Short mmCIF file of C-alpha atoms in Angstrom, two decimals:
data_model
loop_
_atom_site.label_atom_id
_atom_site.label_comp_id
_atom_site.label_asym_id
_atom_site.label_seq_id
_atom_site.Cartn_x
_atom_site.Cartn_y
_atom_site.Cartn_z
CA MET Y 1 0.08 0.15 -0.03
CA ILE Y 2 1.01 3.67 -0.62
CA ASP Y 3 2.24 5.30 2.07
CA LEU Y 4 -0.04 8.34 2.14
CA THR Y 5 1.57 10.21 5.13
CA THR Y 6 5.00 10.94 3.59
CA ALA Y 7 3.98 10.89 0.04
CA PRO Y 8 4.39 14.38 -1.87
CA LYS Y 9 1.43 16.16 -3.12
CA GLN Y 10 -0.75 14.00 -4.51
CA PRO Y 11 -2.91 14.65 -7.79
CA SER Y 12 -6.35 14.96 -7.45
CA ALA Y 13 -6.74 11.70 -9.60
CA MET Y 14 -5.06 10.32 -7.38
CA ARG Y 15 -7.05 11.23 -4.17
CA LYS Y 16 -10.01 9.84 -5.79
CA ALA Y 17 -8.39 6.56 -6.41
CA VAL Y 18 -7.39 6.32 -2.80
CA ALA Y 19 -10.87 7.30 -1.80
CA ILE Y 20 -12.50 4.53 -4.06
CA PHE Y 21 -10.01 2.07 -2.45
CA ALA Y 22 -10.63 2.92 1.20
CA GLY Y 23 -14.41 2.65 0.08
CA VAL Y 24 -14.05 -0.97 -0.77
CA SER Y 25 -12.19 -1.91 2.10
CA MET Y 26 -14.76 -0.58 4.61
CA LEU Y 27 -17.15 -2.89 2.87
CA SER Y 28 -15.16 -5.63 3.50
CA ILE Y 29 -15.20 -4.44 7.12
CA ALA Y 30 -18.79 -4.35 7.53
CA SER Y 31 -19.33 -7.88 5.99
CA THR Y 32 -17.17 -9.11 8.56
CA SER Y 33 -18.97 -10.92 10.90
CA ALA Y 34 -17.93 -14.13 13.20
CA ASN Y 35 -21.12 -15.77 15.02
CA ALA Y 36 -20.61 -17.54 18.47
CA ALA Y 37 -19.49 -20.53 17.04
CA GLY Y 38 -16.64 -19.12 15.07
CA THR Y 39 -15.71 -18.69 11.69
CA LEU Y 40 -18.13 -20.75 9.45
CA ALA Y 41 -16.62 -24.10 8.65
CA GLY Y 42 -15.03 -24.19 4.60
CA THR Y 43 -13.96 -20.37 4.98
CA ASP Y 44 -10.99 -19.69 3.44
CA ILE Y 45 -8.41 -17.63 5.27
CA VAL Y 46 -6.31 -16.00 2.66
CA ASN Y 47 -3.18 -13.94 3.75
CA VAL Y 48 -1.18 -11.26 1.53
CA ALA Y 49 1.26 -9.07 3.21
CA GLN Y 50 2.03 -5.92 0.85
CA ALA Y 51 5.52 -3.81 0.75
CA SER Y 52 5.45 -0.47 -0.41
CA TYR Y 53 8.65 1.65 -1.19
CA ASP Y 54 10.30 4.08 -3.43
CA GLY Y 55 11.86 2.39 -6.32
CA PRO Y 56 14.44 4.30 -8.80
CA SER Y 57 11.19 5.42 -10.77
CA GLY Y 58 8.63 6.07 -8.12
CA PRO Y 59 6.42 4.24 -5.73
CA ILE Y 60 6.33 0.49 -6.10
CA THR Y 61 4.33 -1.83 -4.36
CA VAL Y 62 4.66 -5.53 -3.72
CA ASP Y 63 2.70 -8.01 -3.05
CA SER Y 64 3.60 -11.55 -1.27
CA ASN Y 65 2.54 -15.11 -1.97
CA PRO Y 66 -1.02 -15.85 -0.71
CA VAL Y 67 -1.04 -18.05 2.19
CA THR Y 68 -4.58 -20.31 1.89
CA ILE Y 69 -5.75 -22.20 4.81
CA LYS Y 70 -9.32 -23.52 5.20
CA VAL Y 71 -11.32 -23.62 8.57
CA ASP Y 72 -12.35 -27.04 9.51
CA GLU Y 73 -15.61 -28.01 11.15
CA LEU Y 74 -15.83 -28.14 15.02
CA LEU Y 75 -18.55 -30.53 15.99
CA ASP Y 76 -20.12 -29.34 19.07
CA VAL Y 77 -23.55 -29.60 20.49
CA THR Y 78 -25.45 -28.61 23.55
CA THR Y 79 -28.80 -29.87 24.86
CA ALA Y 80 -30.92 -28.53 27.60
CA SER Y 81 -33.79 -29.16 29.44
CA SER Y 82 -36.55 -26.38 28.76
CA ASN Y 83 -38.79 -27.22 31.87
CA THR Y 84 -38.22 -24.79 34.77
CA GLY Y 85 -38.14 -27.50 37.62
CA ASP Y 86 -40.36 -30.71 37.70
CA VAL Y 87 -43.27 -31.25 35.47
CA VAL Y 88 -46.45 -31.98 37.44
CA THR Y 89 -48.04 -35.11 36.23
CA SER Y 90 -50.35 -38.10 37.84
CA PRO Y 91 -50.02 -41.82 37.91
CA ALA Y 92 -51.30 -43.85 34.73
CA ALA Y 93 -51.24 -40.20 32.49
CA THR Y 94 -50.37 -40.37 28.65
CA THR Y 95 -48.40 -38.03 26.46
CA GLN Y 96 -47.11 -36.42 29.35
CA VAL Y 97 -44.13 -34.00 27.68
CA LEU Y 98 -40.70 -33.06 28.65
CA SER Y 99 -38.90 -30.14 26.40
CA TYR Y 100 -35.40 -29.80 25.54
CA GLN Y 101 -33.29 -27.50 23.57
CA VAL Y 102 -30.84 -28.71 21.37
CA THR Y 103 -28.32 -26.06 19.99
CA ASN Y 104 -25.74 -26.61 17.36
CA THR Y 105 -22.77 -24.68 18.97
CA GLY Y 106 -20.42 -25.80 16.09
CA ASN Y 107 -19.45 -23.81 13.25
CA GLY Y 108 -20.85 -25.84 10.15
CA GLN Y 109 -24.20 -27.19 9.42
CA GLU Y 110 -24.79 -30.45 11.29
CA ALA Y 111 -27.72 -33.15 11.52
CA PHE Y 112 -27.99 -34.73 15.13
CA THR Y 113 -29.06 -38.14 16.23
CA LEU Y 114 -31.61 -38.03 19.23
CA THR Y 115 -32.20 -40.38 21.79
CA ALA Y 116 -34.34 -40.50 24.85
CA ASP Y 117 -33.45 -42.24 27.92
CA THR Y 118 -36.35 -43.13 30.40
CA ALA Y 119 -34.52 -45.82 32.23
CA LYS Y 120 -32.59 -43.32 34.00
CA GLY Y 121 -31.17 -44.69 37.73
CA GLY Y 122 -31.07 -42.76 40.68
CA ASP Y 123 -35.01 -41.71 40.38
CA ASP Y 124 -38.14 -43.29 41.80
CA PHE Y 125 -39.72 -44.66 38.66
CA ASP Y 126 -39.22 -44.91 35.03
CA THR Y 127 -41.72 -43.71 32.44
CA THR Y 128 -42.60 -45.60 29.58
CA PHE Y 129 -41.34 -43.90 26.13
CA GLU Y 130 -43.70 -42.94 23.44
CA GLN Y 131 -42.17 -40.76 21.03
CA ILE Y 132 -39.70 -38.18 20.53
CA VAL Y 133 -41.39 -35.03 18.60
CA LEU Y 134 -39.51 -32.03 17.04
CA ASP Y 135 -41.00 -28.66 17.33
CA THR Y 136 -41.73 -27.97 13.68
CA ASN Y 137 -43.73 -24.81 14.06
CA ASP Y 138 -40.99 -23.49 16.37
CA ASN Y 139 -43.55 -22.36 19.21
CA GLY Y 140 -42.17 -24.15 22.16
CA VAL Y 141 -45.35 -25.97 22.66
CA TYR Y 142 -46.31 -29.72 21.90
CA ASP Y 143 -48.88 -29.48 19.33
CA PRO Y 144 -50.17 -32.88 18.49
CA GLY Y 145 -50.63 -33.56 14.89
CA VAL Y 146 -48.85 -30.31 13.76
CA ASP Y 147 -45.18 -31.13 15.26
CA THR Y 148 -43.16 -33.98 13.56
CA VAL Y 149 -42.45 -37.26 14.90
CA TYR Y 150 -38.85 -38.06 14.97
CA SER Y 151 -37.28 -41.22 13.56
CA ALA Y 152 -33.54 -41.53 13.92
CA GLY Y 153 -31.73 -41.73 10.45
CA THR Y 154 -34.81 -40.37 8.57
CA ASN Y 155 -35.43 -36.65 9.88
CA ASP Y 156 -32.51 -35.74 12.15
CA PRO Y 157 -32.65 -32.40 12.77
CA VAL Y 158 -30.03 -30.49 10.54
CA LEU Y 159 -29.10 -27.29 12.19
CA ASN Y 160 -26.65 -24.46 11.12
CA PRO Y 161 -24.13 -22.78 13.40
CA ASP Y 162 -25.90 -21.55 16.55
CA GLN Y 163 -29.30 -22.71 15.52
CA SER Y 164 -31.47 -24.50 17.97
CA VAL Y 165 -34.61 -26.71 17.64
CA THR Y 166 -36.83 -27.65 20.70
CA VAL Y 167 -37.40 -31.42 21.13
CA PHE Y 168 -39.97 -32.96 23.00
CA VAL Y 169 -40.19 -36.56 24.58
CA LEU Y 170 -43.43 -37.88 25.52
CA SER Y 171 -43.83 -40.54 28.00
CA THR Y 172 -46.64 -42.56 29.73
CA ILE Y 173 -46.47 -42.58 33.59
CA PRO Y 174 -46.96 -45.95 35.08
CA ALA Y 175 -50.11 -46.50 37.39
CA GLY Y 176 -48.43 -47.71 40.27
CA ALA Y 177 -46.05 -44.24 40.40
CA ALA Y 178 -46.90 -42.95 44.10
CA ASP Y 179 -47.47 -39.58 45.30
CA ALA Y 180 -44.22 -37.00 45.26
CA GLU Y 181 -42.35 -39.74 43.50
CA ARG Y 182 -39.69 -38.40 40.54
CA ALA Y 183 -38.72 -39.52 37.48
CA GLU Y 184 -35.91 -38.43 35.24
CA VAL Y 185 -36.01 -38.50 31.38
CA GLY Y 186 -32.57 -37.76 29.65
CA LEU Y 187 -32.37 -36.40 25.87
CA THR Y 188 -28.85 -37.19 24.04
CA ALA Y 189 -27.86 -35.23 20.68
CA VAL Y 190 -24.87 -36.50 18.70
CA ALA Y 191 -23.55 -35.28 15.63
CA VAL Y 192 -24.20 -37.55 12.85
CA THR Y 193 -20.76 -36.32 11.41
CA GLY Y 194 -19.04 -38.28 14.39
CA SER Y 195 -18.57 -37.69 18.13
CA GLY Y 196 -15.89 -38.86 20.84
CA ALA Y 197 -12.86 -37.24 22.72
CA PRO Y 198 -12.24 -33.63 21.68
CA GLY Y 199 -9.67 -33.58 19.11
CA THR Y 200 -10.96 -36.42 17.17
CA THR Y 201 -10.79 -35.91 13.67
CA PHE Y 202 -12.84 -37.14 10.64
CA ALA Y 203 -11.02 -36.46 7.45
CA SER Y 204 -12.52 -34.40 4.83
CA ALA Y 205 -16.14 -34.95 6.35
CA GLY Y 206 -16.37 -31.22 7.63
CA ASP Y 207 -18.86 -28.66 6.40
CA GLY Y 208 -17.08 -27.08 3.45
CA GLY Y 209 -14.70 -29.33 2.58
CA GLY Y 210 -12.30 -29.52 5.35
CA ASP Y 211 -11.94 -31.91 7.92
CA ALA Y 212 -14.58 -32.60 11.10
CA VAL Y 213 -12.94 -32.16 14.50
CA VAL Y 214 -14.54 -33.02 17.46
CA GLY Y 215 -14.90 -29.73 19.87
CA SER Y 216 -14.93 -29.45 23.63
CA THR Y 217 -18.37 -31.06 24.13
CA GLY Y 218 -17.49 -33.98 22.43
CA ALA Y 219 -20.02 -33.53 19.48
CA SER Y 220 -22.59 -35.13 22.06
CA SER Y 221 -24.61 -33.70 24.93
CA GLU Y 222 -27.19 -34.74 27.37
CA ASP Y 223 -29.56 -33.08 29.76
CA SER Y 224 -32.58 -34.31 31.84
CA GLY Y 225 -36.01 -33.16 32.61
CA PHE Y 226 -37.94 -34.37 35.18
CA PHE Y 227 -41.61 -35.52 36.25
CA ILE Y 228 -42.95 -35.49 39.75
CA ILE Y 229 -46.05 -37.26 40.89
CA GLN Y 230 -48.78 -35.06 42.26
CA ALA Y 231 -51.58 -37.32 43.69
CA ALA Y 232 -54.20 -37.25 46.37
CA GLN Y 233 -56.25 -39.61 48.04
CA ILE Y 234 -59.35 -39.27 50.20
CA THR Y 235 -60.54 -41.09 53.38
CA LEU Y 236 -63.93 -41.34 54.59
CA VAL Y 237 -64.91 -42.10 58.51
CA LYS Y 238 -68.53 -42.22 59.25
CA SER Y 239 -69.86 -42.23 63.04
CA ALA Y 240 -73.47 -42.01 64.28
CA ALA Y 241 -74.91 -40.27 67.45
CA ILE Y 242 -78.43 -41.61 68.81
CA LEU Y 243 -80.77 -39.39 70.77
CA ASP Y 244 -84.11 -41.20 71.75
CA PRO Y 245 -87.40 -39.76 72.71
CA PHE Y 246 -86.47 -40.06 76.13
CA SER Y 247 -83.29 -38.19 76.02
CA GLY Y 248 -81.44 -41.51 76.04
CA ASN Y 249 -79.38 -43.06 73.34
CA GLN Y 250 -81.42 -46.23 72.41
CA PRO Y 251 -82.00 -47.04 68.88
CA VAL Y 252 -86.04 -46.96 69.28
CA PRO Y 253 -88.35 -45.90 66.82
CA GLY Y 254 -88.37 -42.11 67.03
CA ALA Y 255 -85.03 -41.67 67.84
CA THR Y 256 -82.58 -39.45 65.79
CA ILE Y 257 -79.66 -40.42 64.54
CA THR Y 258 -76.73 -37.78 63.72
CA TYR Y 259 -74.16 -39.24 61.21
CA GLN Y 260 -71.25 -37.64 60.92
CA LEU Y 261 -68.91 -37.84 57.59
CA VAL Y 262 -65.30 -36.74 58.04
CA ALA Y 263 -63.56 -36.10 54.65
CA THR Y 264 -59.55 -36.18 54.96
CA THR Y 265 -57.41 -35.95 51.91
CA THR Y 266 -53.63 -36.45 51.64
CA GLY Y 267 -50.92 -36.23 49.48
CA THR Y 268 -49.32 -33.24 47.39
CA GLY Y 269 -52.04 -33.17 44.67
CA THR Y 270 -55.74 -31.80 44.46
CA LEU Y 271 -58.83 -33.64 44.27
CA ASN Y 272 -60.88 -31.84 41.92
CA ASN Y 273 -64.94 -32.05 41.95
CA LEU Y 274 -65.07 -34.21 45.09
CA VAL Y 275 -68.53 -34.91 45.95
CA VAL Y 276 -69.36 -37.00 49.16
CA SER Y 277 -72.98 -38.65 49.15
CA ASP Y 278 -74.61 -41.10 51.54
CA ASP Y 279 -77.62 -43.32 51.27
CA ILE Y 280 -80.29 -42.88 53.64
CA PRO Y 281 -80.52 -46.23 55.45
CA SER Y 282 -83.82 -48.38 55.09
CA ASP Y 283 -86.15 -48.01 58.03
CA THR Y 284 -84.99 -44.32 58.66
CA THR Y 285 -86.61 -41.13 57.30
CA TYR Y 286 -84.35 -38.12 56.41
CA THR Y 287 -84.92 -34.96 58.73
CA PRO Y 288 -85.52 -32.28 56.00
CA ALA Y 289 -82.63 -29.60 55.99
CA SER Y 290 -80.50 -31.30 58.46
CA ILE Y 291 -77.20 -31.26 56.20
CA THR Y 292 -74.31 -29.55 57.46
CA LEU Y 293 -70.93 -28.77 55.70
CA GLU Y 294 -68.47 -27.35 58.81
CA GLY Y 295 -70.84 -26.54 61.06
CA VAL Y 296 -73.16 -24.55 58.61
CA GLY Y 297 -76.43 -25.83 57.37
CA LEU Y 298 -76.95 -26.43 53.98
CA THR Y 299 -80.53 -26.55 51.72
CA ASP Y 300 -81.68 -29.79 50.33
CA SER Y 301 -82.20 -28.34 46.91
CA ASP Y 302 -80.03 -29.40 44.20
CA ALA Y 303 -81.17 -26.20 41.83
CA ASP Y 304 -79.55 -23.61 44.27
CA ALA Y 305 -76.10 -22.65 44.69
CA ASP Y 306 -75.57 -24.30 47.81
CA ALA Y 307 -73.16 -27.50 48.08
CA GLY Y 308 -75.73 -29.49 49.77
CA SER Y 309 -78.89 -31.72 48.41
CA PHE Y 310 -80.79 -34.53 49.13
CA ASP Y 311 -82.75 -36.28 46.11
CA GLY Y 312 -85.08 -38.65 48.18
CA THR Y 313 -82.70 -41.61 48.31
CA GLN Y 314 -79.31 -39.99 49.48
CA ILE Y 315 -77.65 -37.07 50.48
CA SER Y 316 -74.65 -35.26 48.55
CA VAL Y 317 -72.22 -32.45 49.33
CA ALA Y 318 -70.56 -30.94 46.66
CA LEU Y 319 -66.90 -29.97 48.14
CA GLY Y 320 -65.15 -28.90 44.60
CA ALA Y 321 -61.13 -28.88 44.54
CA ILE Y 322 -59.82 -30.22 47.77
CA PRO Y 323 -55.90 -30.14 48.23
CA GLY Y 324 -54.29 -32.98 49.62
CA GLY Y 325 -54.03 -32.30 53.64
CA GLN Y 326 -57.35 -30.91 54.43
CA THR Y 327 -60.72 -32.18 56.28
CA ARG Y 328 -64.16 -31.59 55.78
CA THR Y 329 -66.87 -32.35 58.43
CA ILE Y 330 -70.51 -33.35 56.90
CA THR Y 331 -73.43 -34.14 59.15
CA PHE Y 332 -77.02 -34.92 58.49
CA GLN Y 333 -79.82 -36.60 60.49
CA VAL Y 334 -82.49 -39.41 60.14
CA THR Y 335 -85.34 -40.62 62.30
CA ILE Y 336 -85.75 -44.43 62.85
CA ASP Y 337 -89.29 -45.11 61.47
CA MET B 1 1.28 14.45 -14.66
CA LYS B 2 -0.91 12.10 -16.92
CA VAL B 3 2.21 9.41 -17.12
CA LYS B 4 2.05 9.64 -12.91
CA ILE B 5 -1.71 8.88 -12.86
CA LEU B 6 -1.40 5.81 -15.00
CA LYS B 7 1.30 5.07 -12.78
CA TYR B 8 -0.92 5.06 -9.83
CA ILE B 9 -3.74 3.05 -11.53
CA ALA B 10 -1.38 -0.01 -12.58
CA THR B 11 -0.46 0.22 -8.74
CA PHE B 12 -4.07 -0.21 -7.89
CA ALA B 13 -4.47 -2.77 -10.33
CA ALA B 14 -1.65 -4.94 -8.81
CA LEU B 15 -3.23 -4.45 -5.50
CA ALA B 16 -6.69 -5.81 -6.78
CA VAL B 17 -5.30 -9.38 -7.51
CA PRO B 18 -3.16 -10.19 -4.57
CA GLY B 19 -0.72 -12.98 -5.08
CA ILE B 20 0.69 -11.79 -8.43
CA ALA B 21 4.27 -10.28 -7.54
CA ILE B 22 5.00 -7.16 -10.12
CA ALA B 23 8.10 -8.61 -12.17
CA ALA B 24 10.02 -5.16 -12.31
CA ASN B 25 10.31 -4.89 -8.37
CA ASN B 26 13.37 -5.18 -6.64
CA VAL B 27 12.10 -6.19 -2.80
CA ALA B 28 11.11 -9.72 -2.42
CA LEU B 29 8.32 -10.32 -0.08
CA SER B 30 7.07 -13.75 1.33
CA SER B 31 4.39 -14.61 3.56
CA ASP B 32 4.08 -17.62 5.74
CA VAL B 33 1.45 -18.54 8.44
CA PHE B 34 2.18 -21.38 11.31
CA VAL B 35 -0.49 -22.60 13.60
CA GLU B 36 0.24 -23.53 17.20
CA ARG B 37 -0.11 -27.30 17.60
CA LYS B 38 0.26 -28.39 21.25
CA VAL B 39 1.65 -31.68 21.74
CA GLU B 40 2.27 -33.67 24.86
CA LYS B 41 5.51 -35.00 25.44
CA PRO B 42 6.32 -38.52 27.15
CA ASP B 43 7.35 -36.56 30.10
CA GLY B 44 3.89 -34.97 30.77
CA LYS B 45 5.03 -31.57 29.59
CA THR B 46 3.40 -29.79 26.73
CA ALA B 47 5.24 -28.36 23.90
CA VAL B 48 4.16 -25.87 21.71
CA LEU B 49 5.05 -26.85 17.83
CA LEU B 50 4.62 -24.44 15.05
CA GLU B 51 3.12 -26.26 11.92
CA GLN B 52 2.17 -24.84 8.45
CA PRO B 53 -1.28 -25.79 8.24
CA LYS B 54 -3.58 -26.90 5.35
CA THR B 55 -6.70 -26.26 7.77
CA VAL B 56 -7.32 -24.83 11.08
CA LEU B 57 -9.92 -24.42 13.89
CA PRO B 58 -11.85 -21.70 15.51
CA GLY B 59 -9.57 -20.56 18.33
CA ASP B 60 -6.26 -21.96 16.94
CA ASN B 61 -3.26 -19.34 17.48
CA LEU B 62 -1.70 -18.42 14.37
CA VAL B 63 1.88 -16.95 13.76
CA PHE B 64 2.42 -14.93 10.55
CA VAL B 65 5.57 -14.21 9.40
CA VAL B 66 6.43 -11.91 6.68
CA LYS B 67 10.07 -11.82 5.06
CA TYR B 68 11.39 -9.30 3.03
CA LYS B 69 14.77 -8.44 1.16
CA ASN B 70 16.15 -6.28 -1.25
CA VAL B 71 17.22 -8.09 -4.03
CA GLY B 72 17.71 -5.42 -6.53
CA SER B 73 20.71 -3.08 -7.47
CA ALA B 74 19.07 -0.02 -5.50
CA PRO B 75 18.09 1.21 -2.19
CA ALA B 76 14.41 0.99 -1.81
CA THR B 77 13.41 4.57 0.29
CA ASP B 78 10.31 4.87 2.31
CA PHE B 79 9.95 1.48 2.68
CA SER B 80 6.80 -0.09 4.27
CA VAL B 81 5.19 -3.38 5.07
CA THR B 82 1.53 -3.87 5.38
CA ASN B 83 -0.63 -6.92 6.27
CA PRO B 84 -4.39 -6.42 5.96
CA LEU B 85 -5.78 -9.08 8.26
CA PRO B 86 -7.83 -12.07 6.79
CA LYS B 87 -11.53 -11.50 8.18
CA ALA B 88 -11.67 -14.69 10.11
CA VAL B 89 -8.40 -13.58 11.92
CA ALA B 90 -8.23 -11.40 15.38
CA PHE B 91 -4.85 -9.57 15.82
CA ASN B 92 -3.07 -10.56 18.68
CA GLY B 93 -0.02 -8.28 18.69
CA THR B 94 3.43 -8.30 17.05
CA SER B 95 6.75 -9.81 18.55
CA ASP B 96 8.36 -6.46 18.69
CA GLY B 97 5.55 -3.71 19.41
CA ALA B 98 7.01 -1.74 16.23
CA GLU B 99 4.12 -1.66 14.26
CA ILE B 100 1.23 0.71 13.80
CA VAL B 101 -2.22 -0.78 13.15
CA SER B 102 -5.78 0.70 11.64
CA VAL B 103 -9.00 -0.31 12.87
CA ASP B 104 -10.82 0.80 10.05
CA GLY B 105 -9.88 -0.66 7.19
CA GLY B 106 -6.44 1.30 6.50
CA LYS B 107 -7.66 4.70 6.74
CA SER B 108 -6.17 5.86 9.61
CA TRP B 109 -3.07 4.48 11.28
CA GLY B 110 -1.40 4.80 14.57
CA SER B 111 -0.34 2.74 17.75
CA LEU B 112 -3.33 0.69 18.96
CA SER B 113 -3.48 2.67 22.12
CA ALA B 114 -3.84 5.87 20.46
CA LEU B 115 -6.73 4.75 18.26
CA THR B 116 -10.16 4.85 18.73
CA TYR B 117 -13.00 2.56 17.40
CA THR B 118 -16.45 3.65 16.50
CA ARG B 119 -19.07 1.58 16.97
CA LYS B 120 -22.38 1.01 14.55
CA ASN B 121 -24.46 2.90 16.96
CA GLY B 122 -21.80 5.83 16.80
CA GLU B 123 -20.21 5.22 20.14
CA ILE B 124 -16.68 5.93 20.38
CA ARG B 125 -14.39 3.77 22.65
CA PRO B 126 -10.40 2.82 22.73
CA ALA B 127 -9.58 0.38 20.08
CA LEU B 128 -8.99 -3.06 21.01
CA LEU B 129 -6.70 -5.93 19.61
CA SER B 130 -9.93 -7.41 18.06
CA ASP B 131 -10.76 -4.31 16.08
CA VAL B 132 -7.39 -4.07 14.13
CA THR B 133 -7.76 -4.59 10.29
CA HIS B 134 -4.17 -3.73 9.20
CA VAL B 135 -1.18 -3.97 10.73
CA LYS B 136 2.03 -2.09 8.94
CA TRP B 137 5.97 -1.68 9.91
CA LYS B 138 7.40 1.47 8.54
CA PHE B 139 10.96 1.77 8.12
CA ASN B 140 12.40 5.52 8.77
CA ARG B 141 15.18 4.52 6.75
CA SER B 142 15.83 2.94 3.10
CA LEU B 143 16.31 -0.60 2.99
CA SER B 144 19.79 -0.84 1.49
CA VAL B 145 20.59 -3.52 -1.43
CA GLY B 146 20.91 -7.12 0.02
CA SER B 147 19.48 -6.33 3.59
CA GLU B 148 16.50 -8.25 4.65
CA GLY B 149 14.62 -9.16 7.54
CA LYS B 150 11.35 -10.63 8.87
CA LEU B 151 8.24 -9.41 10.85
CA VAL B 152 6.12 -11.33 12.93
CA PHE B 153 2.71 -11.32 14.29
CA ARG B 154 -0.11 -13.26 15.97
CA GLY B 155 -3.26 -13.90 15.21
CA THR B 156 -6.47 -15.94 16.69
CA VAL B 157 -8.83 -17.85 14.39
CA LYS B 158 -12.09 -16.14 15.20
#
């Protein structure tokens, strides 16, 4: 390059030429962009040095020989669970989804083989593997019938450098899984070109024509998501108190029986739409408007908003959604015929 | 004047086609690029070898060596050597620190600490090694007939 700082007065035409040349250089700088994964595989690094000096007949510029080096493909991948914390599920549930993000952290376009591992040790139970599904519409949510079912070797996701794909692993929860138990499900992504110890080289297998070299991730990455069972059980305890017409407690005709039902929920889950009902015993007559819940009287009508009802043969109290660890006490009265 | 302009045009034509040395020069210039390869020796120590690579990986450390020699019959005055950095290479300094650099594609020159870099959003900050686009050595004396030397700088594959 001509050294402008020491050059004598320049003709205006040369100034123009310098300006154009500088403009071209700026363009090439603007297009300089390296992604996080580094220079793209297959890029040629060409180095040319230039010397300039004043020869006997004026300024001379000399170019050196060009040295061309090709950038190899680095094979790198990361897998990360997309679920924040454990995913709540219940025994015998099907199509239970765990989400993962697979990112090509290498510098070339690469396909990845996906495998799910539902048989991890160290957890409380194993789920039954259903499918791996690719988030085809890229919305981060499993859409049955829209997202594509993954089949190894057939539709291995092909990712550009820095590109990610969301992957869903679908599981069936065993019926025998108990409350608060956890299950670990792993997803592994492996570069199709090859994997192994960092530095392992696959000659001429790289994107762009160079070699493919295993990077620091080993070109294989696994992460796990977790299911947790949230279930609840209910126990009902029934007791009876008799008050006879003589202020005693003999079960004689005309005596009033007060039944008490205590519903106790246990577990970490919630029982939804919980309804407690009880048949009126034969040879007894229900005492109208005698239902109470937590000591508060309820009506017998099923048509009103309150929780209690009597349909002629049984009383019923709709408790709604009751989380584990609570009790509800219901009473009603009958008289002995 | 006309003759002079033609000569400048010829010079820029030569720049546009790198690698084709002008036959009528009297300074020979050669470029070599080496990569540092770490090799574990049997005694457990790590040795760094310089290799002339065909291929490299992002993160590899490169050593650029530019050799010059006046092979002509007259001294070359106002002698300077410029190496534009390949796009995929981040500048990592020279061995002697005698260079000047440009961070704007060769428009302005100076020692790195004296330069500023204008970001796309207009912010101006001190120039960093990674901003360097060109490295240049200016000799404040003429290169006498037969004299030679080499210039070394380091870079990292982005």
